[in-house]
CSV table of C-alpha atoms in Angstrom, one decimal:
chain,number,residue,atom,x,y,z
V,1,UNK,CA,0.0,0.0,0.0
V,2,UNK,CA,1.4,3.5,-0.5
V,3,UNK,CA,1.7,5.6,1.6
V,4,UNK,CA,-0.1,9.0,2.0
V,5,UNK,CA,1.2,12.6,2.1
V,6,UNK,CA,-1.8,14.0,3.0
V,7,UNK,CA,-2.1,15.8,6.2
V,8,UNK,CA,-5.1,15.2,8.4
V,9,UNK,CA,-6.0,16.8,11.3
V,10,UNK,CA,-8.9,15.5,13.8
V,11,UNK,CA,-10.5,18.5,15.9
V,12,UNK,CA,-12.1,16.6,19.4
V,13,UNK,CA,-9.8,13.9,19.9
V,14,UNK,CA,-11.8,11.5,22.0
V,15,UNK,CA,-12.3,7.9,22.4
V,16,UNK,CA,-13.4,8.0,17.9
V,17,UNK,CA,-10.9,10.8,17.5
V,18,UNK,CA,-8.3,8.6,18.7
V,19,UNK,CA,-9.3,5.3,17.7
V,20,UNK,CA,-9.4,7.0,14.1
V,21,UNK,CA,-5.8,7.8,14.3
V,22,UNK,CA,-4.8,4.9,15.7
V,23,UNK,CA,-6.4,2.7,12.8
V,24,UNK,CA,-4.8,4.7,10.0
V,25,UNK,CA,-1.2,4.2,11.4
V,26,UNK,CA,-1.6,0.9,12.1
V,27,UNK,CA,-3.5,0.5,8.6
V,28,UNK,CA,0.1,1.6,7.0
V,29,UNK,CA,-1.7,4.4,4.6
V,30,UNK,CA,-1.0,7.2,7.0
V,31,UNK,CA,1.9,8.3,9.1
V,32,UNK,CA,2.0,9.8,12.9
V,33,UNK,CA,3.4,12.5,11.5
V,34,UNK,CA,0.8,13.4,9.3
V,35,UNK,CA,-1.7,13.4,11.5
V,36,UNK,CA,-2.6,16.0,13.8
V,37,UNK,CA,-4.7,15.9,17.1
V,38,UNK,CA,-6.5,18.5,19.2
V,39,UNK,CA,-7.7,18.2,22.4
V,40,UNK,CA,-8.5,21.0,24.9
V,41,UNK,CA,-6.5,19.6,27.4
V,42,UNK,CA,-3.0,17.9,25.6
V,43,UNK,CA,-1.8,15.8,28.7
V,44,UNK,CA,-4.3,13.5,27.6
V,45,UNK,CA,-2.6,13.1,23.7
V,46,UNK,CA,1.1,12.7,25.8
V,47,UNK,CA,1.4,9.4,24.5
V,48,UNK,CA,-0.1,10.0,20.8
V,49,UNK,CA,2.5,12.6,20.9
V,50,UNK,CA,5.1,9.9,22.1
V,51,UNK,CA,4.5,7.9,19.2
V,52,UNK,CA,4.8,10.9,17.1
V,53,UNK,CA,1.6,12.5,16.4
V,54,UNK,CA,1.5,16.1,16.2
V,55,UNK,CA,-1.1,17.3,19.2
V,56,UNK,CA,-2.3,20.4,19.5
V,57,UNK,CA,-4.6,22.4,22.1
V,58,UNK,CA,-5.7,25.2,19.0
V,59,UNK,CA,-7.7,24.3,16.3
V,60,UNK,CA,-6.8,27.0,13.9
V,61,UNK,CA,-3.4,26.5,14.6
V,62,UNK,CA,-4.2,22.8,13.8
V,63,UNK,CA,-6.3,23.4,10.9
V,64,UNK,CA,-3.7,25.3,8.5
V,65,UNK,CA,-2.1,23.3,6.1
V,66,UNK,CA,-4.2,20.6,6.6
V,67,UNK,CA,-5.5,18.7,3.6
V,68,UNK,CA,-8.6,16.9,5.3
V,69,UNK,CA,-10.3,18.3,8.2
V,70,UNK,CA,-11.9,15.6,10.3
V,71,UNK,CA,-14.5,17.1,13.1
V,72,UNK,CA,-15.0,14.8,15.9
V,73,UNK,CA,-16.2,16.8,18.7
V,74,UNK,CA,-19.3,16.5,20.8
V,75,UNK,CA,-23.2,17.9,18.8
V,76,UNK,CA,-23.0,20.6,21.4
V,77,UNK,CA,-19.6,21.9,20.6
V,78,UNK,CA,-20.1,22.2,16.5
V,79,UNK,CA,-21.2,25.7,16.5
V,80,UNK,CA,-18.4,26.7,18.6
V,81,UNK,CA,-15.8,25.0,17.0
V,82,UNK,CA,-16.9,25.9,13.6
V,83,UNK,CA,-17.0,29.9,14.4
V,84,UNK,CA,-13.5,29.4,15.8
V,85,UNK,CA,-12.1,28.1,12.5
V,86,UNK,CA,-13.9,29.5,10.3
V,87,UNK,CA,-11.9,32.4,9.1
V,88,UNK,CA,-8.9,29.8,8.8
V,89,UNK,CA,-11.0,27.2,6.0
V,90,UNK,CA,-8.8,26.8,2.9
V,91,UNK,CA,-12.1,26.1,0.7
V,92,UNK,CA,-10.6,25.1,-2.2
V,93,UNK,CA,-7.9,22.7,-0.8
V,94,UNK,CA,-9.4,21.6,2.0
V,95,UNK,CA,-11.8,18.4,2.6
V,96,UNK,CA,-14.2,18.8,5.0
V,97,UNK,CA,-15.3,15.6,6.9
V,98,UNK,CA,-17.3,15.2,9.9
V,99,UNK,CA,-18.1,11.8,12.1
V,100,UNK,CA,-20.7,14.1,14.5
V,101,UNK,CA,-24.0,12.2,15.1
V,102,UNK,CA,-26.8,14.4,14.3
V,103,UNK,CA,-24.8,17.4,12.0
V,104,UNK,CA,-26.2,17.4,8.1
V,105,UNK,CA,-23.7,18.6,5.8
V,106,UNK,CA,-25.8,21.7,5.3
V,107,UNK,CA,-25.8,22.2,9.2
V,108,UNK,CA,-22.2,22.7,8.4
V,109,UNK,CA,-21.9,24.3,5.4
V,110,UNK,CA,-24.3,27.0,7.1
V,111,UNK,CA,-22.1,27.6,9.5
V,112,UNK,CA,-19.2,27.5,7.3
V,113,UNK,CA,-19.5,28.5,3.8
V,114,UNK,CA,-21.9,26.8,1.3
V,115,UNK,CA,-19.3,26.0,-1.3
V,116,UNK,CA,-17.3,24.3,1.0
V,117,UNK,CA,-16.8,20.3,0.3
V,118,UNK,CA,-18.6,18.2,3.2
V,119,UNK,CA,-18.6,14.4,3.9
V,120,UNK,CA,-20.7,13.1,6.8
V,121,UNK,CA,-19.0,10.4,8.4
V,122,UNK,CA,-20.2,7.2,10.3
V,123,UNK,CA,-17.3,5.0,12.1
V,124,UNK,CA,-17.7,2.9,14.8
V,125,UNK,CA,-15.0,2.7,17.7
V,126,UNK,CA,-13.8,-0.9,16.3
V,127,UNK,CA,-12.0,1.4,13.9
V,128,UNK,CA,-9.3,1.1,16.0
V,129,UNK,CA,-8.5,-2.5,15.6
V,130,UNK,CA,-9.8,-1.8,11.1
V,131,UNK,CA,-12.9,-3.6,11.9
V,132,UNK,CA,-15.2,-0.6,11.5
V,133,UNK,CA,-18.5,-0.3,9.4
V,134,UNK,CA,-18.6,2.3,8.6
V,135,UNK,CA,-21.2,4.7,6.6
V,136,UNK,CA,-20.9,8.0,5.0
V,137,UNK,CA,-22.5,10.4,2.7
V,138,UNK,CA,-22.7,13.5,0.9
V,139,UNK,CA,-25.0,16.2,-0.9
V,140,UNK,CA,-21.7,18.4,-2.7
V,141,UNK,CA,-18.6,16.3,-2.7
V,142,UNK,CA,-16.8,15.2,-5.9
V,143,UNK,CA,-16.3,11.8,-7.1
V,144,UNK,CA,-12.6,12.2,-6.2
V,145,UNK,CA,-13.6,13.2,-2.6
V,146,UNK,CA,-15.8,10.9,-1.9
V,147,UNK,CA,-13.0,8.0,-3.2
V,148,UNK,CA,-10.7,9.7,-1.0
V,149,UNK,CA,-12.7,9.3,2.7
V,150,UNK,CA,-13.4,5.9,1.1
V,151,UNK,CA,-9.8,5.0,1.1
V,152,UNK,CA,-9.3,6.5,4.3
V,153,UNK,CA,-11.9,4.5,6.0
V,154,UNK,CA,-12.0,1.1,4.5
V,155,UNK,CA,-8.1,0.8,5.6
V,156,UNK,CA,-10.1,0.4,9.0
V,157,UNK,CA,-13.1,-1.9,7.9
V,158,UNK,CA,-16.0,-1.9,5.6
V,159,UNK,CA,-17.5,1.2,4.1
V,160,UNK,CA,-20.9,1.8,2.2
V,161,UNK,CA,-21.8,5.1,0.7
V,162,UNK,CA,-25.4,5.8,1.8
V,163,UNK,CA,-28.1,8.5,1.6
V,164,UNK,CA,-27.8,11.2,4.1
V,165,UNK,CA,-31.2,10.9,5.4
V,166,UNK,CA,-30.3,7.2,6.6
V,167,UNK,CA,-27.1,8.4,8.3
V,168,UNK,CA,-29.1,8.8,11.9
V,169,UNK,CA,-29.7,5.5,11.2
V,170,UNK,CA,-26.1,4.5,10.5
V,171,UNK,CA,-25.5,5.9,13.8
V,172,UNK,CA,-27.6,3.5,16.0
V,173,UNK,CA,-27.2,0.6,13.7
V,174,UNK,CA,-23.3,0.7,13.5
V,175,UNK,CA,-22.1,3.0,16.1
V,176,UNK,CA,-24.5,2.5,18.8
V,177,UNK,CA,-24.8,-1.0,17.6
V,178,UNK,CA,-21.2,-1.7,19.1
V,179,UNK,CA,-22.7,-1.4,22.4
V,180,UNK,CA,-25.8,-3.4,21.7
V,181,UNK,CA,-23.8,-5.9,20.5
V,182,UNK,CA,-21.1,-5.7,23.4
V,183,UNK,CA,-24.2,-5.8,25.8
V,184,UNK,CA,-25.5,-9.2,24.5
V,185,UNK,CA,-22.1,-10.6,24.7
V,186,UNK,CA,-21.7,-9.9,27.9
V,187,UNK,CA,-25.2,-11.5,29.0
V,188,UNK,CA,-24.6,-14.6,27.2
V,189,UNK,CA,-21.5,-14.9,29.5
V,190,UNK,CA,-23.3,-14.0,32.2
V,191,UNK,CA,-25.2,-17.0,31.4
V,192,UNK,CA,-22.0,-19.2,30.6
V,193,UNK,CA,-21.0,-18.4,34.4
V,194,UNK,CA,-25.0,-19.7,35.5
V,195,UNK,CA,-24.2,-22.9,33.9
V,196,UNK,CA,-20.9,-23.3,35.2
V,197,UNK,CA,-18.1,-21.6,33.7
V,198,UNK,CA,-15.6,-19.4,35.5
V,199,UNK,CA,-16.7,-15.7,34.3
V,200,UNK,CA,-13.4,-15.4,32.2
V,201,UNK,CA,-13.7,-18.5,30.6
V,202,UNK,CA,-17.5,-17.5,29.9
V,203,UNK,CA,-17.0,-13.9,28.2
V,204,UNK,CA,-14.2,-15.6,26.4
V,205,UNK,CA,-16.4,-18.4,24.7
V,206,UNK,CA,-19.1,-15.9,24.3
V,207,UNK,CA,-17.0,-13.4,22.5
V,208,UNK,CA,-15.4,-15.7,20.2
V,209,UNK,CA,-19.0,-17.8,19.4
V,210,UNK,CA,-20.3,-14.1,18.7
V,211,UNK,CA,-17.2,-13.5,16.3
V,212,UNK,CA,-17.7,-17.2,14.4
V,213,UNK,CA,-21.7,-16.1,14.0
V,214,UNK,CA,-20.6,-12.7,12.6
V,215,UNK,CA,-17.7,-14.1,10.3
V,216,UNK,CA,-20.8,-16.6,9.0
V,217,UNK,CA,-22.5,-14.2,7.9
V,218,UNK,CA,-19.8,-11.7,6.0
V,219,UNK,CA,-17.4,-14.7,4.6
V,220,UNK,CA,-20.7,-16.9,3.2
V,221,UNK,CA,-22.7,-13.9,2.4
V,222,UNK,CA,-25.3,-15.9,4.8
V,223,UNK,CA,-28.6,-15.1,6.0
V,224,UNK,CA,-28.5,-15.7,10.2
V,225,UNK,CA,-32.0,-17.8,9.7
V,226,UNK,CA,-29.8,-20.0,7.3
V,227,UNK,CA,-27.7,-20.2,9.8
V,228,UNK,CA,-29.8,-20.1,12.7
V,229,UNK,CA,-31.4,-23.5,11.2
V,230,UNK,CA,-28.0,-25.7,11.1
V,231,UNK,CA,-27.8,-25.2,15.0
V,232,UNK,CA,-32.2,-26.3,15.5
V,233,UNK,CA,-33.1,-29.7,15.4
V,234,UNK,CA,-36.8,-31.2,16.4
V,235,UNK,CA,-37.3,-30.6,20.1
V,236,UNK,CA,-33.6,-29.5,20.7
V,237,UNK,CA,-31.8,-27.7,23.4
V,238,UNK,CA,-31.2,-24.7,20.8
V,239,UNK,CA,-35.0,-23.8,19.5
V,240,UNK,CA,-35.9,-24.4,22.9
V,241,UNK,CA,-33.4,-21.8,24.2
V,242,UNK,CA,-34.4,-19.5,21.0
V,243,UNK,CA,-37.9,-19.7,21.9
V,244,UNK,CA,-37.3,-18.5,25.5
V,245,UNK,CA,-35.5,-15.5,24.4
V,246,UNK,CA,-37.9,-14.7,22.2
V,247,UNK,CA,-40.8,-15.2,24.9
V,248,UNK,CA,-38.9,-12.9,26.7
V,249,UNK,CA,-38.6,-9.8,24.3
V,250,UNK,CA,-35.4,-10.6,22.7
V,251,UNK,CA,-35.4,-10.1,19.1
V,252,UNK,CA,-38.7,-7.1,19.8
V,253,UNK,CA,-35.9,-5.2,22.6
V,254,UNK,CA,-33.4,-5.0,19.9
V,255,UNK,CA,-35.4,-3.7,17.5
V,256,UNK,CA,-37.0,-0.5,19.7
V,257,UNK,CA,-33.3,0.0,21.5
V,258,UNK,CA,-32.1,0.7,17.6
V,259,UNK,CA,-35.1,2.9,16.8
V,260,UNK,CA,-34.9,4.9,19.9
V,261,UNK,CA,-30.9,5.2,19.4
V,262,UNK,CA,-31.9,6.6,16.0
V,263,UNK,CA,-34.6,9.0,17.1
V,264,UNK,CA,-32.5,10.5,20.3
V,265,UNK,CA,-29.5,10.7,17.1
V,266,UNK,CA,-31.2,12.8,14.9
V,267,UNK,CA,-31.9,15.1,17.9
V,268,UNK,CA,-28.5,15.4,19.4
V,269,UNK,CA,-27.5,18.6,17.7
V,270,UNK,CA,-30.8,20.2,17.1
V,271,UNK,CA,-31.7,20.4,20.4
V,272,UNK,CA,-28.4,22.6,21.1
């Protein structure tokens, strides 16, 4: 893979700001070097600045000369950080991208200038090992731009170019989905431990049986019922397990957690 010269800097380096740039080192495509962090408080980039990452506590200062601008701060800091750096936007070099749940490209661009190129964003935090999904979306970028955030992301998992108005959507599906998924792990090892296991022997068997069911599905291009039905047999100990579950909400839980997750997403910044 070569290796980019592009500079990218990522205003609100929190737990996705910094999983970001840890992906696209490790991915190869990007160096430390190129990358540049801000953080209001830079004691807590001292080791992304150990490993050579250039951190930063000003934005504009961060901002210049930067080739891709990546926005990753809180729905309640955007306006504030876009009226800091506004007067500083280089809109003809400079690619505008921004992984804020909630924020429309022409949220931004009003804030900005309407002329400016915007990508709206979706990773999830497993960016950080390149086993993202992530979405994103745009209503004004070029071909070229849009190839160029692919690249960026699918160094750290799977992309797919979507319609802005399912990008809320995106959000509770993929990003909030991490958690929903992490959650049901985590009960079925609390269940391992019920039957018998020691609880670190039971999260590990549950993460790993969780990983096998996912790879089924992405390698084989698999539907789960297709798979669901190699595991049930006539009166066995898995249907009978399935059914209690399902007695009990499961499958009707998941379902309203991802629409609520979607609704409270699509109000995060205009609620500010």
């Amino acid at each position: 893979m070569e290796q980019s010269t592009k500079k990218i800097t990522i205003i609100g380096s929190g737990n996705m700001g910094m999983s970001l740039a840890k992906g696209l080192v490790k991915s190869g495509l990007y160096t430390a070097g190129n990358i540049t962090l801000t953080r209001r408080n830079n004691n807590l980039l001292a080791s992304f600045a150990e490993q050579g990452f250039e951190v930063s506590t000003s934005n504009i200062h961060a901002v210049k000369g930067a080739d891709i601008i990546i926005l990753a701060v809180l729905p309640q800091q955007v306006n504030t950080v876009l009226d800091e750096i506004k007067n500083t936007i280089d809109i003809k070099n400079q690619l505008f991208v921004s992984i804020v749940s909630g924020v429309t490209c022409k949220n931004i661009k009003d804030k900005l200038f309407d002329d400016l190129e915007v990508i709206r964003v979706m990773p999830n935090t497993a960016i950080a090992i390149q086993q993202s999904m992530t979405c994103f979306a745009s209503d004004n970028a070029s071909a070229q731009s849009l190839k160029t955030v692919k690249e960026i992301f699918d160094t750290v998992g799977i992309t797919l170019q979507i319609n802005e108005d399912l990008m809320t959507s995106a959000t509770a599906l993929c990003a909030c989905g991490i958690a929903f998924f992490l959650r049901s792990v985590r009960a079925a090892s609390q269940g391992g431990v019920e039957v018998g296991f020691h609880a670190h022997d039971a999260l590990m068997m549950a993460a790993q049986t969780a990983k096998g069911a996912a790879d089924l599905l992405l390698q084989l291009a698999s539907h789960p019922e297709h798979e669901i039905d190699k595991v049930t047999s006539p009166k066995g100990c898995t249907i009978a397990g399935l059914n209690e579950m399902e007695h009990n909400g499961f499958s009707s839980a998941m379902i309203k957690g991802i629409k609520t997750s979607a609704k409270i997403a699509g109000e995060l910044y205009t609620k500010n």
